[in-house]
Short mmCIF file of C-alpha atoms in Angstrom, two decimals:
data_model
loop_
_atom_site.label_atom_id
_atom_site.label_comp_id
_atom_site.label_asym_id
_atom_site.label_seq_id
_atom_site.Cartn_x
_atom_site.Cartn_y
_atom_site.Cartn_z
CA MET R 1 114.80 74.87 82.90
CA GLY R 2 114.93 77.69 80.35
CA ARG R 3 115.09 81.26 81.57
CA LYS R 4 113.51 84.21 79.84
CA ARG R 5 116.01 86.77 78.61
CA ILE R 6 114.95 90.32 79.35
CA GLN R 7 116.39 93.74 78.73
CA PRO R 8 117.30 95.71 81.85
CA PRO R 9 116.00 99.27 82.16
CA PRO R 10 119.33 100.71 81.06
CA LEU R 11 121.06 104.00 81.38
CA TYR R 12 122.73 102.60 78.28
CA PRO R 13 120.53 100.06 76.45
CA HIS R 14 123.08 97.66 74.95
CA ARG R 15 123.55 95.33 77.93
CA TRP R 16 121.31 92.34 78.46
CA CYS R 17 120.31 90.52 81.61
CA ASP R 18 119.78 86.77 81.68
CA THR R 19 118.01 86.89 85.04
CA GLY R 20 119.52 84.76 87.77
CA VAL R 21 122.44 83.55 85.67
CA LYS R 22 124.61 86.14 83.98
CA LEU R 23 124.86 89.49 82.32
CA GLU R 24 126.12 89.56 78.78
CA SER R 25 126.50 92.17 76.10
CA ARG R 26 125.41 91.77 72.53
CA ALA R 27 129.05 91.23 71.66
CA GLY R 28 128.91 88.08 73.74
CA ASP R 29 131.21 88.96 76.65
CA THR R 30 129.92 87.35 79.83
CA VAL R 31 130.08 88.41 83.46
CA ARG R 32 128.58 86.53 86.35
CA TYR R 33 125.48 87.68 88.18
CA TRP R 34 125.40 87.87 92.00
CA GLY R 35 124.88 84.54 93.72
CA HIS R 36 125.03 82.47 90.54
CA TRP R 37 128.70 81.76 89.95
CA SER R 38 131.11 79.39 91.62
CA GLY R 39 131.33 80.08 95.34
CA THR R 40 128.61 80.92 97.83
CA GLY R 41 127.72 83.76 100.14
CA PRO R 42 128.93 87.36 100.14
CA SER R 43 132.54 86.37 99.43
CA ALA R 44 131.62 85.26 95.89
CA SER R 45 132.39 88.57 94.17
CA PRO R 46 131.28 89.36 90.61
CA LYS R 47 133.90 90.16 88.00
CA GLY R 48 133.94 92.18 84.85
CA PHE R 49 132.39 95.44 86.06
CA PRO R 50 132.91 98.39 83.69
CA LYS R 51 135.80 100.71 84.48
CA LEU R 52 134.81 103.69 86.63
CA LYS R 53 134.93 106.94 84.66
CA ASN R 54 134.13 109.47 87.42
CA ASP R 55 135.76 108.70 90.77
CA THR R 56 135.40 112.20 92.24
CA PHE R 57 133.00 111.03 94.95
CA LEU R 58 135.30 108.19 96.01
CA ARG R 59 138.35 110.45 95.99
CA ALA R 60 136.59 112.96 98.25
CA ALA R 61 135.43 110.18 100.57
CA ARG R 62 139.03 109.01 100.95
CA GLY R 63 140.31 112.53 101.55
CA GLU R 64 142.08 112.85 98.20
CA GLU R 65 142.23 116.09 96.25
CA THR R 66 139.37 116.69 93.79
CA GLU R 67 138.95 119.06 90.87
CA TYR R 68 135.52 120.03 92.13
CA THR R 69 133.20 119.10 95.01
CA PRO R 70 131.17 115.95 94.25
CA VAL R 71 127.45 115.99 94.93
CA TRP R 72 124.61 113.52 95.29
CA CYS R 73 121.26 113.68 97.13
CA MET R 74 119.68 111.40 99.66
CA ARG R 75 116.42 110.07 98.17
CA GLN R 76 117.61 111.17 94.74
CA ALA R 77 115.79 108.15 93.27
CA GLY R 78 112.52 109.45 94.66
CA ARG R 79 108.98 110.48 93.93
CA TYR R 80 109.93 114.05 92.94
CA LEU R 81 111.02 112.78 89.51
CA PRO R 82 108.42 112.43 86.77
CA GLY R 83 108.49 108.86 85.53
CA GLU R 84 110.47 108.12 82.43
CA GLN R 85 109.84 105.36 79.97
CA PRO R 86 113.12 103.48 79.58
CA ALA R 87 114.98 104.28 76.39
CA GLY R 88 114.74 101.82 73.53
CA ALA R 89 117.62 100.77 71.33
CA GLY R 90 117.32 104.03 69.41
CA GLY R 91 117.69 106.10 72.57
CA ARG R 92 114.23 107.68 72.35
CA ARG R 93 111.77 107.73 75.22
CA GLY R 94 108.06 107.27 74.68
CA GLY R 95 105.52 110.07 74.94
CA ALA R 96 103.87 108.65 78.06
CA ALA R 97 106.29 110.35 80.46
CA ALA R 98 104.45 109.27 83.59
CA GLN R 99 104.09 105.63 82.61
CA PHE R 100 106.81 104.27 84.80
CA ARG R 101 105.80 106.40 87.78
CA GLU R 102 102.23 105.17 87.51
CA THR R 103 103.41 101.58 87.29
CA ARG R 104 105.45 102.02 90.43
CA ALA R 105 102.55 103.69 92.26
CA ALA R 106 100.30 100.76 91.40
CA GLN R 107 102.73 98.29 92.93
CA ASP R 108 103.21 97.41 96.55
CA PHE R 109 106.24 99.43 97.65
CA PHE R 110 108.12 96.46 98.99
CA ALA R 111 107.27 94.43 95.89
CA THR R 112 109.07 97.20 94.04
CA CYS R 113 112.04 96.82 96.38
CA ARG R 114 112.13 93.10 95.62
CA SER R 115 112.32 93.63 91.85
CA PRO R 116 115.97 94.06 90.77
CA LYS R 117 114.86 95.33 87.37
CA VAL R 118 112.62 98.06 88.80
CA CYS R 119 115.16 99.07 91.47
CA CYS R 120 117.79 99.39 88.77
CA GLU R 121 115.53 101.65 86.71
CA LEU R 122 114.68 103.86 89.70
CA THR R 123 118.35 104.14 90.63
CA LEU R 124 119.32 105.20 87.11
CA GLN R 125 116.55 107.77 86.51
CA PRO R 126 118.20 110.71 88.33
CA LEU R 127 121.52 109.97 86.59
CA ARG R 128 119.84 110.51 83.25
CA ARG R 129 118.64 113.92 84.31
CA PHE R 130 121.36 115.37 86.55
CA PRO R 131 125.20 115.30 86.49
CA LEU R 132 125.33 113.62 89.91
CA ASP R 133 128.63 112.15 91.12
CA ALA R 134 127.18 109.01 92.74
CA ALA R 135 124.17 106.72 92.50
CA ILE R 136 122.51 105.12 95.51
CA ILE R 137 120.64 101.87 95.09
CA PHE R 138 116.86 102.14 95.35
CA SER R 139 115.77 100.12 98.38
CA ASP R 140 114.54 100.71 101.93
CA ILE R 141 116.07 100.35 105.38
CA LEU R 142 113.11 98.25 106.54
CA VAL R 143 114.04 95.25 104.41
CA VAL R 144 116.23 94.24 107.38
CA PRO R 145 113.30 93.79 109.81
CA GLN R 146 111.55 91.88 107.03
CA ALA R 147 114.57 89.57 106.81
CA LEU R 148 114.15 88.94 110.55
CA GLY R 149 110.60 87.71 109.88
CA MET R 150 108.54 90.84 110.56
CA ASP R 151 105.78 92.03 108.26
CA VAL R 152 106.09 95.60 107.00
CA VAL R 153 103.57 97.25 104.69
CA MET R 154 103.54 100.69 103.13
CA THR R 155 100.27 102.36 104.10
CA PRO R 156 99.11 105.25 101.84
CA GLY R 157 99.21 108.53 103.72
CA LYS R 158 100.88 106.93 106.71
CA GLY R 159 104.11 105.34 105.54
CA PRO R 160 105.69 102.07 106.69
CA THR R 161 103.60 100.10 109.17
CA PHE R 162 104.32 96.96 111.18
CA PRO R 163 101.00 95.11 111.71
CA GLU R 164 102.56 93.20 114.64
CA PRO R 165 105.27 95.37 116.26
CA LEU R 166 107.40 94.17 119.16
CA LYS R 167 105.47 94.83 122.37
CA GLU R 168 106.97 92.59 125.01
CA VAL R 169 110.42 91.13 125.55
CA GLU R 170 109.03 87.71 124.67
CA ASP R 171 108.29 88.97 121.18
CA LEU R 172 112.01 88.82 120.45
CA LEU R 173 111.63 85.04 120.26
CA LYS R 174 109.51 85.52 117.13
CA LEU R 175 112.49 86.97 115.25
CA ARG R 176 114.90 84.82 113.27
CA GLN R 177 118.02 84.52 115.39
CA LYS R 178 120.19 83.65 112.40
CA VAL R 179 119.56 85.21 109.02
CA ASP R 180 120.94 83.98 105.72
CA VAL R 181 121.29 87.35 103.97
CA THR R 182 121.74 85.67 100.59
CA ALA R 183 118.38 83.92 100.94
CA GLU R 184 116.47 86.80 102.55
CA LEU R 185 118.03 89.86 100.88
CA GLY R 186 119.51 88.46 97.69
CA TYR R 187 117.12 90.62 95.64
CA VAL R 188 118.99 93.70 96.89
CA PHE R 189 122.31 92.16 95.87
CA GLN R 190 120.90 91.32 92.45
CA ALA R 191 119.68 94.91 92.03
CA ILE R 192 123.13 96.23 92.94
CA THR R 193 124.90 93.99 90.44
CA LEU R 194 122.44 94.80 87.65
CA THR R 195 122.68 98.51 88.39
CA ARG R 196 126.48 98.49 88.61
CA HIS R 197 126.66 97.01 85.12
CA SER R 198 123.94 99.27 83.73
CA LEU R 199 125.77 102.36 85.02
CA GLU R 200 128.70 101.33 82.81
CA GLY R 201 131.14 103.13 85.08
CA LYS R 202 129.49 106.54 84.86
CA VAL R 203 129.60 107.09 88.65
CA PRO R 204 130.09 104.94 91.78
CA LEU R 205 127.18 103.05 93.32
CA ILE R 206 126.36 103.44 97.02
CA GLY R 207 124.76 100.71 99.12
CA PHE R 208 123.19 101.34 102.51
CA SER R 209 121.43 100.11 105.62
CA GLY R 210 119.57 101.56 108.53
CA ALA R 211 121.49 101.55 111.82
CA PRO R 212 120.40 99.31 114.73
CA TRP R 213 118.70 101.93 116.93
CA THR R 214 116.73 103.36 114.01
CA LEU R 215 115.54 99.91 112.95
CA MET R 216 114.75 98.94 116.55
CA SER R 217 112.61 102.05 116.98
CA TYR R 218 110.52 101.20 113.90
CA MET R 219 110.12 97.59 115.02
CA ILE R 220 108.74 98.63 118.42
CA GLU R 221 106.79 101.73 117.44
CA GLY R 222 105.15 99.92 114.53
CA GLY R 223 105.92 102.84 112.22
CA GLY R 224 106.94 106.46 112.42
CA SER R 225 106.62 108.42 115.66
CA THR R 226 107.24 111.97 116.82
CA THR R 227 108.44 110.86 120.26
CA MET R 228 109.66 107.25 119.91
CA ALA R 229 108.26 106.82 123.42
CA LYS R 230 107.52 103.10 123.06
CA ALA R 231 110.98 102.32 121.74
CA LYS R 232 112.73 104.55 124.28
CA SER R 233 110.75 102.96 127.10
CA TRP R 234 112.45 99.66 126.20
CA LEU R 235 115.84 101.28 126.75
CA TYR R 236 114.82 102.19 130.31
CA ARG R 237 112.61 99.21 131.20
CA HIS R 238 114.35 96.43 129.27
CA PRO R 239 117.99 97.43 128.73
CA ASP R 240 119.26 93.86 128.45
CA ALA R 241 116.59 92.89 125.93
CA SER R 242 117.30 96.13 124.03
CA HIS R 243 120.96 95.20 123.76
CA ARG R 244 120.04 91.70 122.55
CA LEU R 245 117.90 93.18 119.80
CA LEU R 246 120.54 95.74 118.86
CA ARG R 247 123.19 93.02 118.70
CA LEU R 248 120.96 90.86 116.51
CA LEU R 249 120.43 93.80 114.15
CA THR R 250 124.14 94.64 114.15
CA ASN R 251 125.08 91.12 113.09
CA ILE R 252 122.68 91.04 110.16
CA ILE R 253 123.61 94.58 109.09
CA ILE R 254 127.29 93.62 108.93
CA ASP R 255 126.53 90.62 106.70
CA TYR R 256 124.08 92.69 104.64
CA LEU R 257 126.60 95.47 103.96
CA VAL R 258 129.38 93.02 103.14
CA GLY R 259 126.98 91.31 100.72
CA GLN R 260 126.30 94.64 99.05
CA VAL R 261 130.02 95.19 98.44
CA ALA R 262 130.33 91.64 97.09
CA ALA R 263 127.46 92.47 94.74
CA GLY R 264 129.17 95.62 93.48
CA ALA R 265 128.53 98.53 95.88
CA GLN R 266 131.48 100.95 95.84
CA ALA R 267 130.60 102.84 99.04
CA LEU R 268 128.26 102.24 101.99
CA GLN R 269 126.10 104.58 104.06
CA LEU R 270 124.66 103.79 107.50
CA PHE R 271 121.51 105.76 108.33
CA GLU R 272 120.97 106.46 112.04
CA SER R 273 117.94 108.57 111.18
CA HIS R 274 116.46 108.56 114.69
CA ALA R 275 119.59 109.56 116.58
CA GLY R 276 117.98 112.85 117.55
CA HIS R 277 115.45 111.06 119.75
CA LEU R 278 118.26 109.93 122.04
CA GLY R 279 120.13 112.06 124.54
CA PRO R 280 123.93 111.87 124.85
CA GLU R 281 123.88 109.09 127.47
CA GLN R 282 121.41 106.90 125.60
CA PHE R 283 123.30 107.44 122.35
CA GLN R 284 126.53 106.39 124.07
CA ASP R 285 124.89 103.24 125.46
CA PHE R 286 122.47 102.13 122.74
CA ALA R 287 123.63 103.58 119.42
CA LEU R 288 127.33 104.43 119.26
CA PRO R 289 128.72 101.00 120.27
CA TYR R 290 126.79 99.31 117.48
CA ILE R 291 127.68 101.99 114.94
CA ARG R 292 131.34 101.34 115.79
CA ASP R 293 130.91 97.58 115.66
CA ILE R 294 129.35 97.78 112.20
CA ALA R 295 132.31 99.73 110.79
CA ARG R 296 134.76 97.36 112.46
CA GLY R 297 132.87 94.23 111.48
CA VAL R 298 132.29 95.23 107.87
CA LYS R 299 135.92 96.18 107.30
CA SER R 300 137.18 93.02 108.98
CA LYS R 301 134.95 90.80 106.81
CA LEU R 302 135.78 92.71 103.63
CA LYS R 303 139.46 92.19 104.33
CA SER R 304 139.12 88.52 105.24
CA GLU R 305 137.03 87.83 102.14
CA ALA R 306 139.39 89.78 99.83
CA LEU R 307 136.69 92.31 98.93
CA PRO R 308 137.34 96.02 98.28
CA LEU R 309 137.66 98.17 101.40
CA VAL R 310 135.07 100.68 100.27
CA PRO R 311 134.55 104.03 102.03
CA MET R 312 131.84 104.09 104.66
CA ILE R 313 129.56 107.00 105.58
CA VAL R 314 127.64 107.41 108.83
CA PHE R 315 124.68 109.78 108.94
CA ALA R 316 123.29 110.24 112.45
CA LYS R 317 120.59 112.87 112.12
CA ASP R 318 120.49 115.47 114.93
CA ALA R 319 123.38 113.84 116.80
CA HIS R 320 125.30 117.10 117.24
CA TYR R 321 126.38 116.04 120.72
CA ALA R 322 128.16 113.00 119.26
CA LEU R 323 130.09 114.38 116.29
CA ALA R 324 133.49 113.94 117.95
CA ASP R 325 132.59 110.33 118.81
CA LEU R 326 131.34 109.65 115.29
CA ALA R 327 134.62 110.98 113.91
CA CYS R 328 136.37 108.16 115.79
CA ALA R 329 133.82 105.46 114.93
CA GLY R 330 135.69 104.05 111.94
CA TYR R 331 133.93 105.80 109.06
CA GLU R 332 135.66 107.76 106.32
CA VAL R 333 132.75 110.20 106.00
CA VAL R 334 130.40 111.79 108.55
CA GLY R 335 127.10 113.06 107.18
CA LEU R 336 125.50 116.16 108.66
CA ASP R 337 121.95 117.46 108.84
CA TRP R 338 121.18 121.12 108.15
CA THR R 339 121.00 122.28 111.79
CA ILE R 340 124.74 122.61 112.38
CA ARG R 341 127.16 125.16 110.97
CA PRO R 342 129.88 123.69 108.76
CA GLN R 343 132.62 125.44 110.76
CA ASP R 344 131.30 123.99 114.02
CA ALA R 345 131.13 120.50 112.56
CA ARG R 346 134.67 120.70 111.23
CA ALA R 347 135.94 121.94 114.60
CA GLN R 348 134.43 118.92 116.35
CA ILE R 349 135.28 116.31 113.73
CA GLY R 350 138.74 117.48 112.74
CA LYS R 351 140.52 117.62 109.41
CA ASN R 352 141.04 113.91 108.79
CA ILE R 353 137.42 112.94 108.14
CA THR R 354 135.41 113.89 105.05
CA LEU R 355 132.16 115.73 105.76
CA GLN R 356 128.93 115.31 103.80
CA GLY R 357 125.87 117.55 103.71
CA ASN R 358 124.15 119.72 104.66
CA LEU R 359 121.87 122.12 102.78
CA ASP R 360 118.38 122.39 104.27
CA PRO R 361 116.20 120.33 101.88
CA CYS R 362 113.57 123.08 101.99
CA ALA R 363 116.11 125.47 100.45
CA LEU R 364 115.24 123.79 97.16
CA TYR R 365 111.85 125.51 97.30
CA ALA R 366 113.68 128.83 96.85
CA PRO R 367 114.21 130.46 93.44
CA LYS R 368 117.14 129.04 91.49
CA GLU R 369 119.22 132.17 92.02
CA LYS R 370 118.78 131.87 95.79
CA ILE R 371 119.74 128.18 95.66
CA GLY R 372 122.98 129.21 93.99
CA GLU R 373 123.69 131.75 96.73
CA LEU R 374 123.02 129.21 99.47
CA VAL R 375 125.26 126.63 97.81
CA LYS R 376 128.07 129.19 97.53
CA LYS R 377 127.75 130.00 101.23
CA MET R 378 127.72 126.30 102.11
CA LEU R 379 130.88 125.67 100.09
CA GLU R 380 132.60 128.60 101.73
CA GLY R 381 131.77 127.09 105.11
CA PHE R 382 132.94 123.56 104.32
CA GLY R 383 135.65 124.28 101.79
CA THR R 384 135.88 122.33 98.56
CA GLN R 385 138.18 119.50 99.76
CA ARG R 386 137.41 116.55 102.05
CA TYR R 387 133.82 117.40 101.38
CA ILE R 388 130.85 115.84 99.58
CA ALA R 389 127.90 118.13 98.95
CA ASN R 390 124.46 116.79 99.80
CA LEU R 391 121.28 117.85 101.53
CA GLY R 392 120.86 117.62 105.29
CA HIS R 393 118.14 115.02 104.71
CA GLY R 394 116.35 113.45 101.77
CA LEU R 395 114.52 115.13 98.89
CA TYR R 396 110.79 115.65 99.38
CA PRO R 397 108.20 114.34 96.89
CA ASP R 398 106.90 117.77 95.84
CA MET R 399 110.29 119.28 95.00
CA SER R 400 110.94 120.61 91.52
CA PRO R 401 113.42 118.55 89.49
CA GLU R 402 114.61 121.82 87.95
CA HIS R 403 115.58 123.09 91.39
CA VAL R 404 117.38 119.82 92.17
CA GLY R 405 119.31 120.38 88.96
CA ALA R 406 120.09 123.95 89.99
CA PHE R 407 121.53 122.64 93.27
CA VAL R 408 123.75 120.08 91.55
CA GLU R 409 124.97 122.52 88.92
CA ALA R 410 125.68 125.23 91.52
CA VAL R 411 127.84 122.84 93.55
CA HIS R 412 129.92 121.99 90.50
CA ALA R 413 130.20 125.56 89.20
CA HIS R 414 131.02 127.29 92.50
CA SER R 415 133.48 124.61 93.66
CA ARG R 416 135.35 124.68 90.36
CA HIS R 417 135.57 128.46 90.57
CA MET R 418 136.75 128.33 94.19
CA ASN R 419 139.41 125.75 93.38
CA LYS R 420 140.62 127.75 90.41
CA HIS R 421 141.02 130.91 92.45
CA SER R 422 142.31 129.40 95.69
#
């Protein structure tokens, strides 16, 4: 059967995508596309990726010396950016600046997530505008519950919603007990491979997943919640069933993250976004063991399948009580929210782990000059080495792209100056 050849939405427009088969340049060099070369499963790794030109983020993640502090932003491929029409062969963008944004808004959110071409475009957009040191693939943590057989829809004004959340222990029987990540989440792997090639080595590409407790809480609450009371009640009323669900999620997350590396991800981040809803004891029982198992399981599989041992980041929002434990959980980088002082975090985590964060996202509403002052203070608190600058949470939809740019530029300028005069 013939396949339609399409152009990807490129950062650089000269690479073609023969969807589902291969990527090839106009010069005719061919590289295999995820899942469609000899070999099966996550161990079948693509070859021929462009050489990485800026490895500052990876060097910082591994604790190596850097010329300046690298920076990227959670949700950097987000709604705050005006849409851009992809560049044509001549490098010009059309006058309808909001065209792509409107197209995305008209689509079902998860249909967008299932389109490798669109995810690639959304991942590349911020790299065209800002000198960021890493890209993160456009996707969503809730694709994992979908892979388990649950329906998730994005409701306008409300966010992600599960029409049939888990209510009783018996509902666990409705979930797939074994998940073929290639079959269920292959579209994410395809997006990663397409994006890795389209980046042409400009910066590393980060893959990610939600952590088990965070995903469990969504699956039981049916969406967002200020208290997570339904999900937390399971921990008290049904501890054994809670552990079964958390173990099921852990197993699929390990395979999912390994598959992302096989597809081309050069770093991985685990989002435990709802850690703050747990106290220290519950975190120790229902979150930390699975966070550790994911790091251990991913690294073991990467090694056994001869895949790159990429740096891993854990971001457990509001888990101040667990920073020392997270430092020993097997991750190269610990992400921080904005409610902890850099000096306090470093004292708890030690000098052998890279820190990431932690400017208050709302600081980007300040004037540009104030953003520069806050960045300078943040860098003075963290230091410029073993450190990756970021926000303490994701960018918000109404934030000014100019202020995001001011944040990125201030990190680079102040860290270079500090390194020069240290």
